[in-house]
Amino acid sequence: YRKLTARTPGKRELELLVAMQAKEFSKFKATPQKTRGWLTAGQYRIDKSLDPAQVAANAVVASVILNSDAALTKR
């Protein structure tokens, strides 16, 4: 978050991101086939020792941060 926005997230922002990560993790854990799109995109292969649902949930959170106003208007 700090590298993308040049600031530390506020308490409420952090709470929202953590809640989103937990919700997405639960969804990916319940339906593993949905992780495929998140894990096959991009230049690098995912480490097989990592939990695919965790990696996919973290990718969703990263995508949200990248597309946030805070990241887009970094000064």
N, CA, C and O atoms as CSV, one atom per row, in Angstrom:
chain,resi,resn,atom,element,x,y,z
A,1,TYR,N,N,0.824,-1.181,0.000
A,1,TYR,CA,C,0.000,0.000,0.000
A,1,TYR,C,C,0.873,1.250,0.000
A,1,TYR,O,O,0.639,2.187,-0.764
A,2,ARG,N,N,1.870,1.250,0.858
A,2,ARG,CA,C,2.726,2.432,0.963
A,2,ARG,C,C,3.507,2.705,-0.322
A,2,ARG,O,O,3.678,3.861,-0.710
A,3,LYS,N,N,3.974,1.659,-0.975
A,3,LYS,CA,C,4.736,1.865,-2.220
A,3,LYS,C,C,3.843,2.382,-3.345
A,3,LYS,O,O,4.310,3.108,-4.223
A,4,LEU,N,N,2.591,2.020,-3.325
A,4,LEU,CA,C,1.681,2.441,-4.392
A,4,LEU,C,C,1.067,3.815,-4.156
A,4,LEU,O,O,0.737,4.529,-5.104
A,5,THR,N,N,0.917,4.178,-2.893
A,5,THR,CA,C,0.227,5.430,-2.591
A,5,THR,C,C,1.110,6.484,-1.944
A,5,THR,O,O,0.704,7.640,-1.821
A,6,ALA,N,N,2.315,6.099,-1.529
A,6,ALA,CA,C,3.251,6.991,-0.833
A,6,ALA,C,C,2.735,7.428,0.534
A,6,ALA,O,O,3.118,8.482,1.041
A,7,ARG,N,N,1.867,6.617,1.123
A,7,ARG,CA,C,1.404,6.909,2.483
A,7,ARG,C,C,0.981,5.610,3.171
A,7,ARG,O,O,0.765,4.585,2.525
A,8,THR,N,N,0.871,5.681,4.483
A,8,THR,CA,C,0.419,4.542,5.271
A,8,THR,C,C,-1.114,4.528,5.264
A,8,THR,O,O,-1.730,5.588,5.372
A,9,PRO,N,N,-1.740,3.362,5.140
A,9,PRO,CA,C,-3.200,3.340,5.144
A,9,PRO,C,C,-3.751,3.763,6.503
A,9,PRO,O,O,-3.167,3.487,7.551
A,10,GLY,N,N,-4.883,4.433,6.448
A,10,GLY,CA,C,-5.561,4.792,7.685
A,10,GLY,C,C,-6.163,3.555,8.331
A,10,GLY,O,O,-6.258,2.500,7.704
A,11,LYS,N,N,-6.565,3.690,9.571
A,11,LYS,CA,C,-7.136,2.553,10.315
A,11,LYS,C,C,-8.334,1.972,9.580
A,11,LYS,O,O,-8.430,0.756,9.416
A,12,ARG,N,N,-9.230,2.811,9.146
A,12,ARG,CA,C,-10.448,2.353,8.456
A,12,ARG,C,C,-10.103,1.697,7.117
A,12,ARG,O,O,-10.685,0.672,6.760
A,13,GLU,N,N,-9.167,2.279,6.384
A,13,GLU,CA,C,-8.742,1.689,5.107
A,13,GLU,C,C,-8.167,0.292,5.330
A,13,GLU,O,O,-8.485,-0.647,4.601
A,14,LEU,N,N,-7.327,0.173,6.335
A,14,LEU,CA,C,-6.716,-1.121,6.636
A,14,LEU,C,C,-7.773,-2.144,7.042
A,14,LEU,O,O,-7.716,-3.301,6.625
A,15,GLU,N,N,-8.725,-1.722,7.847
A,15,GLU,CA,C,-9.819,-2.620,8.256
A,15,GLU,C,C,-10.597,-3.117,7.039
A,15,GLU,O,O,-10.924,-4.300,6.947
A,16,LEU,N,N,-10.890,-2.217,6.110
A,16,LEU,CA,C,-11.635,-2.590,4.911
A,16,LEU,C,C,-10.841,-3.569,4.037
A,16,LEU,O,O,-11.399,-4.535,3.517
A,17,LEU,N,N,-9.546,-3.317,3.882
A,17,LEU,CA,C,-8.711,-4.206,3.070
A,17,LEU,C,C,-8.575,-5.585,3.706
A,17,LEU,O,O,-8.619,-6.600,3.010
A,18,VAL,N,N,-8.413,-5.624,5.012
A,18,VAL,CA,C,-8.310,-6.912,5.717
A,18,VAL,C,C,-9.625,-7.674,5.617
A,18,VAL,O,O,-9.623,-8.884,5.395
A,19,ALA,N,N,-10.750,-6.976,5.779
A,19,ALA,CA,C,-12.057,-7.621,5.658
A,19,ALA,C,C,-12.281,-8.146,4.241
A,19,ALA,O,O,-12.811,-9.241,4.055
A,20,MET,N,N,-11.875,-7.362,3.246
A,20,MET,CA,C,-12.019,-7.804,1.862
A,20,MET,C,C,-11.168,-9.042,1.600
A,20,MET,O,O,-11.620,-9.984,0.949
A,21,GLN,N,N,-9.941,-9.039,2.104
A,21,GLN,CA,C,-9.060,-10.185,1.906
A,21,GLN,C,C,-9.669,-11.439,2.525
A,21,GLN,O,O,-9.623,-12.509,1.919
A,22,ALA,N,N,-10.235,-11.321,3.717
A,22,ALA,CA,C,-10.852,-12.470,4.391
A,22,ALA,C,C,-12.068,-12.970,3.620
A,22,ALA,O,O,-12.265,-14.178,3.482
A,23,LYS,N,N,-12.880,-12.048,3.120
A,23,LYS,CA,C,-14.073,-12.422,2.349
A,23,LYS,C,C,-13.679,-13.120,1.052
A,23,LYS,O,O,-14.252,-14.150,0.697
A,24,GLU,N,N,-12.702,-12.560,0.347
A,24,GLU,CA,C,-12.249,-13.167,-0.908
A,24,GLU,C,C,-11.608,-14.532,-0.649
A,24,GLU,O,O,-11.816,-15.468,-1.421
A,25,PHE,N,N,-10.835,-14.651,0.425
A,25,PHE,CA,C,-10.225,-15.925,0.773
A,25,PHE,C,C,-11.305,-16.990,0.976
A,25,PHE,O,O,-11.180,-18.109,0.480
A,26,SER,N,N,-12.354,-16.639,1.700
A,26,SER,CA,C,-13.454,-17.587,1.936
A,26,SER,C,C,-14.112,-18.008,0.625
A,26,SER,O,O,-14.422,-19.183,0.432
A,27,LYS,N,N,-14.323,-17.053,-0.273
A,27,LYS,CA,C,-14.937,-17.371,-1.567
A,27,LYS,C,C,-14.033,-18.286,-2.395
A,27,LYS,O,O,-14.505,-19.260,-2.981
A,28,PHE,N,N,-12.752,-17.979,-2.443
A,28,PHE,CA,C,-11.835,-18.814,-3.222
A,28,PHE,C,C,-11.660,-20.195,-2.594
A,28,PHE,O,O,-11.490,-21.181,-3.311
A,29,LYS,N,N,-11.700,-20.274,-1.282
A,29,LYS,CA,C,-11.564,-21.566,-0.602
A,29,LYS,C,C,-12.785,-22.438,-0.897
A,29,LYS,O,O,-12.662,-23.651,-1.066
A,30,ALA,N,N,-13.962,-21.814,-0.956
A,30,ALA,CA,C,-15.202,-22.551,-1.208
A,30,ALA,C,C,-15.321,-22.994,-2.666
A,30,ALA,O,O,-15.928,-24.026,-2.951
A,31,THR,N,N,-14.749,-22.222,-3.586
A,31,THR,CA,C,-14.818,-22.550,-5.014
A,31,THR,C,C,-13.427,-22.416,-5.640
A,31,THR,O,O,-13.119,-21.411,-6.281
A,32,PRO,N,N,-12.597,-23.435,-5.447
A,32,PRO,CA,C,-11.206,-23.377,-5.922
A,32,PRO,C,C,-11.067,-23.107,-7.421
A,32,PRO,O,O,-10.059,-22.539,-7.841
A,33,GLN,N,N,-12.043,-23.494,-8.237
A,33,GLN,CA,C,-11.936,-23.265,-9.677
A,33,GLN,C,C,-11.924,-21.772,-10.010
A,33,GLN,O,O,-11.450,-21.390,-11.080
A,34,LYS,N,N,-12.430,-20.928,-9.126
A,34,LYS,CA,C,-12.435,-19.483,-9.378
A,34,LYS,C,C,-11.053,-18.860,-9.208
A,34,LYS,O,O,-10.820,-17.738,-9.658
A,35,THR,N,N,-10.143,-19.571,-8.568
A,35,THR,CA,C,-8.794,-19.036,-8.395
A,35,THR,C,C,-8.009,-19.066,-9.697
A,35,THR,O,O,-7.040,-18.323,-9.851
A,36,ARG,N,N,-8.407,-19.900,-10.617
A,36,ARG,CA,C,-7.654,-20.112,-11.855
A,36,ARG,C,C,-7.323,-18.811,-12.597
A,36,ARG,O,O,-6.172,-18.582,-12.969
A,37,GLY,N,N,-8.313,-17.978,-12.804
A,37,GLY,CA,C,-8.084,-16.718,-13.521
A,37,GLY,C,C,-7.078,-15.824,-12.832
A,37,GLY,O,O,-6.263,-15.181,-13.493
A,38,TRP,N,N,-7.122,-15.774,-11.524
A,38,TRP,CA,C,-6.204,-14.928,-10.770
A,38,TRP,C,C,-4.794,-15.510,-10.737
A,38,TRP,O,O,-3.813,-14.772,-10.644
A,39,LEU,N,N,-4.699,-16.832,-10.814
A,39,LEU,CA,C,-3.388,-17.471,-10.685
A,39,LEU,C,C,-2.689,-17.716,-12.021
A,39,LEU,O,O,-1.482,-17.955,-12.049
A,40,THR,N,N,-3.422,-17.660,-13.113
A,40,THR,CA,C,-2.806,-17.919,-14.413
A,40,THR,C,C,-2.439,-16.637,-15.160
A,40,THR,O,O,-1.716,-16.684,-16.154
A,41,ALA,N,N,-2.930,-15.509,-14.689
A,41,ALA,CA,C,-2.609,-14.230,-15.331
A,41,ALA,C,C,-1.241,-13.743,-14.859
A,41,ALA,O,O,-0.809,-14.040,-13.745
A,42,GLY,N,N,-0.591,-13.014,-15.704
A,42,GLY,CA,C,0.671,-12.407,-15.298
A,42,GLY,C,C,1.888,-13.146,-15.818
A,42,GLY,O,O,1.789,-14.201,-16.443
A,43,GLN,N,N,3.007,-12.572,-15.545
A,43,GLN,CA,C,4.278,-13.048,-16.081
A,43,GLN,C,C,4.882,-14.192,-15.279
A,43,GLN,O,O,5.594,-15.020,-15.847
A,44,TYR,N,N,4.623,-14.263,-13.993
A,44,TYR,CA,C,5.286,-15.228,-13.128
A,44,TYR,C,C,4.357,-16.352,-12.696
A,44,TYR,O,O,3.155,-16.147,-12.523
A,45,ARG,N,N,4.914,-17.520,-12.526
A,45,ARG,CA,C,4.173,-18.674,-12.021
A,45,ARG,C,C,4.086,-18.581,-10.500
A,45,ARG,O,O,5.001,-18.095,-9.835
A,46,ILE,N,N,2.978,-19.052,-9.974
A,46,ILE,CA,C,2.760,-19.046,-8.532
A,46,ILE,C,C,3.500,-20.222,-7.899
A,46,ILE,O,O,3.482,-21.333,-8.429
A,47,ASP,N,N,4.137,-19.976,-6.788
A,47,ASP,CA,C,4.840,-21.011,-6.035
A,47,ASP,C,C,3.820,-22.071,-5.594
A,47,ASP,O,O,2.835,-21.751,-4.929
A,48,LYS,N,N,4.058,-23.307,-5.961
A,48,LYS,CA,C,3.122,-24.406,-5.666
A,48,LYS,C,C,2.977,-24.672,-4.169
A,48,LYS,O,O,2.007,-25.303,-3.748
A,49,SER,N,N,3.923,-24.201,-3.364
A,49,SER,CA,C,3.832,-24.435,-1.921
A,49,SER,C,C,2.871,-23.458,-1.239
A,49,SER,O,O,2.518,-23.646,-0.074
A,50,LEU,N,N,2.450,-22.423,-1.956
A,50,LEU,CA,C,1.532,-21.427,-1.393
A,50,LEU,C,C,0.083,-21.862,-1.568
A,50,LEU,O,O,-0.250,-22.576,-2.513
A,51,ASP,N,N,-0.768,-21.429,-0.656
A,51,ASP,CA,C,-2.203,-21.726,-0.722
A,51,ASP,C,C,-2.811,-20.908,-1.870
A,51,ASP,O,O,-2.790,-19.678,-1.824
A,52,PRO,N,N,-3.355,-21.581,-2.905
A,52,PRO,CA,C,-3.906,-20.853,-4.049
A,52,PRO,C,C,-5.003,-19.864,-3.671
A,52,PRO,O,O,-5.080,-18.779,-4.247
A,53,ALA,N,N,-5.852,-20.224,-2.710
A,53,ALA,CA,C,-6.926,-19.322,-2.290
A,53,ALA,C,C,-6.352,-18.063,-1.648
A,53,ALA,O,O,-6.880,-16.969,-1.845
A,54,GLN,N,N,-5.284,-18.213,-0.888
A,54,GLN,CA,C,-4.637,-17.070,-0.241
A,54,GLN,C,C,-3.992,-16.154,-1.272
A,54,GLN,O,O,-4.116,-14.932,-1.194
A,55,VAL,N,N,-3.314,-16.747,-2.224
A,55,VAL,CA,C,-2.661,-15.957,-3.278
A,55,VAL,C,C,-3.715,-15.196,-4.092
A,55,VAL,O,O,-3.535,-14.012,-4.377
A,56,ALA,N,N,-4.791,-15.852,-4.459
A,56,ALA,CA,C,-5.849,-15.207,-5.240
A,56,ALA,C,C,-6.501,-14.076,-4.446
A,56,ALA,O,O,-6.760,-13.005,-4.995
A,57,ALA,N,N,-6.768,-14.304,-3.166
A,57,ALA,CA,C,-7.381,-13.265,-2.329
A,57,ALA,C,C,-6.446,-12.059,-2.205
A,57,ALA,O,O,-6.894,-10.913,-2.256
A,58,ASN,N,N,-5.169,-12.318,-2.045
A,58,ASN,CA,C,-4.197,-11.220,-1.967
A,58,ASN,C,C,-4.115,-10.473,-3.298
A,58,ASN,O,O,-3.929,-9.256,-3.315
A,59,ALA,N,N,-4.252,-11.190,-4.404
A,59,ALA,CA,C,-4.232,-10.552,-5.723
A,59,ALA,C,C,-5.431,-9.618,-5.896
A,59,ALA,O,O,-5.307,-8.551,-6.498
A,60,VAL,N,N,-6.570,-10.012,-5.378
A,60,VAL,CA,C,-7.758,-9.151,-5.451
A,60,VAL,C,C,-7.508,-7.860,-4.672
A,60,VAL,O,O,-7.804,-6.767,-5.156
A,61,VAL,N,N,-6.968,-7.994,-3.476
A,61,VAL,CA,C,-6.684,-6.808,-2.655
A,61,VAL,C,C,-5.658,-5.912,-3.357
A,61,VAL,O,O,-5.819,-4.692,-3.382
A,62,ALA,N,N,-4.625,-6.499,-3.919
A,62,ALA,CA,C,-3.621,-5.714,-4.640
A,62,ALA,C,C,-4.252,-4.980,-5.815
A,62,ALA,O,O,-3.921,-3.825,-6.081
A,63,SER,N,N,-5.156,-5.647,-6.514
A,63,SER,CA,C,-5.832,-5.021,-7.645
A,63,SER,C,C,-6.674,-3.828,-7.192
A,63,SER,O,O,-6.705,-2.793,-7.856
A,64,VAL,N,N,-7.342,-3.980,-6.079
A,64,VAL,CA,C,-8.155,-2.882,-5.548
A,64,VAL,C,C,-7.267,-1.691,-5.192
A,64,VAL,O,O,-7.603,-0.546,-5.494
A,65,ILE,N,N,-6.140,-1.968,-4.554
A,65,ILE,CA,C,-5.231,-0.879,-4.197
A,65,ILE,C,C,-4.695,-0.197,-5.453
A,65,ILE,O,O,-4.654,1.031,-5.527
A,66,LEU,N,N,-4.288,-0.990,-6.435
A,66,LEU,CA,C,-3.750,-0.424,-7.682
A,66,LEU,C,C,-4.766,0.465,-8.398
A,66,LEU,O,O,-4.391,1.443,-9.044
A,67,ASN,N,N,-6.040,0.129,-8.285
A,67,ASN,CA,C,-7.084,0.879,-8.978
A,67,ASN,C,C,-7.752,1.941,-8.111
A,67,ASN,O,O,-8.727,2.565,-8.529
A,68,SER,N,N,-7.230,2.144,-6.910
A,68,SER,CA,C,-7.835,3.129,-6.001
A,68,SER,C,C,-7.398,4.533,-6.379
A,68,SER,O,O,-6.371,4.725,-7.030
A,69,ASP,N,N,-8.190,5.512,-5.963
A,69,ASP,CA,C,-7.831,6.915,-6.196
A,69,ASP,C,C,-6.506,7.259,-5.542
A,69,ASP,O,O,-5.735,8.059,-6.074
A,70,ALA,N,N,-6.236,6.656,-4.383
A,70,ALA,CA,C,-4.994,6.943,-3.655
A,70,ALA,C,C,-3.776,6.553,-4.491
A,70,ALA,O,O,-2.771,7.263,-4.487
A,71,ALA,N,N,-3.856,5.442,-5.199
A,71,ALA,CA,C,-2.727,5.008,-6.029
A,71,ALA,C,C,-2.683,5.774,-7.348
A,71,ALA,O,O,-1.604,6.085,-7.853
A,72,LEU,N,N,-3.834,6.071,-7.896
A,72,LEU,CA,C,-3.887,6.742,-9.189
A,72,LEU,C,C,-3.466,8.198,-9.114
A,72,LEU,O,O,-2.975,8.754,-10.097
A,73,THR,N,N,-3.651,8.822,-7.958
A,73,THR,CA,C,-3.314,10.239,-7.821
A,73,THR,C,C,-2.095,10.440,-6.930
A,73,THR,O,O,-1.935,11.504,-6.332
A,74,LYS,N,N,-1.242,9.438,-6.835
A,74,LYS,CA,C,-0.021,9.547,-6.030
A,74,LYS,C,C,0.802,10.738,-6.519
A,74,LYS,O,O,0.974,10.933,-7.722
A,75,ARG,N,N,1.298,11.516,-5.589
A,75,ARG,CA,C,2.082,12.704,-5.936
A,75,ARG,C,C,3.498,12.550,-5.451
A,75,ARG,O,O,4.318,13.447,-5.646
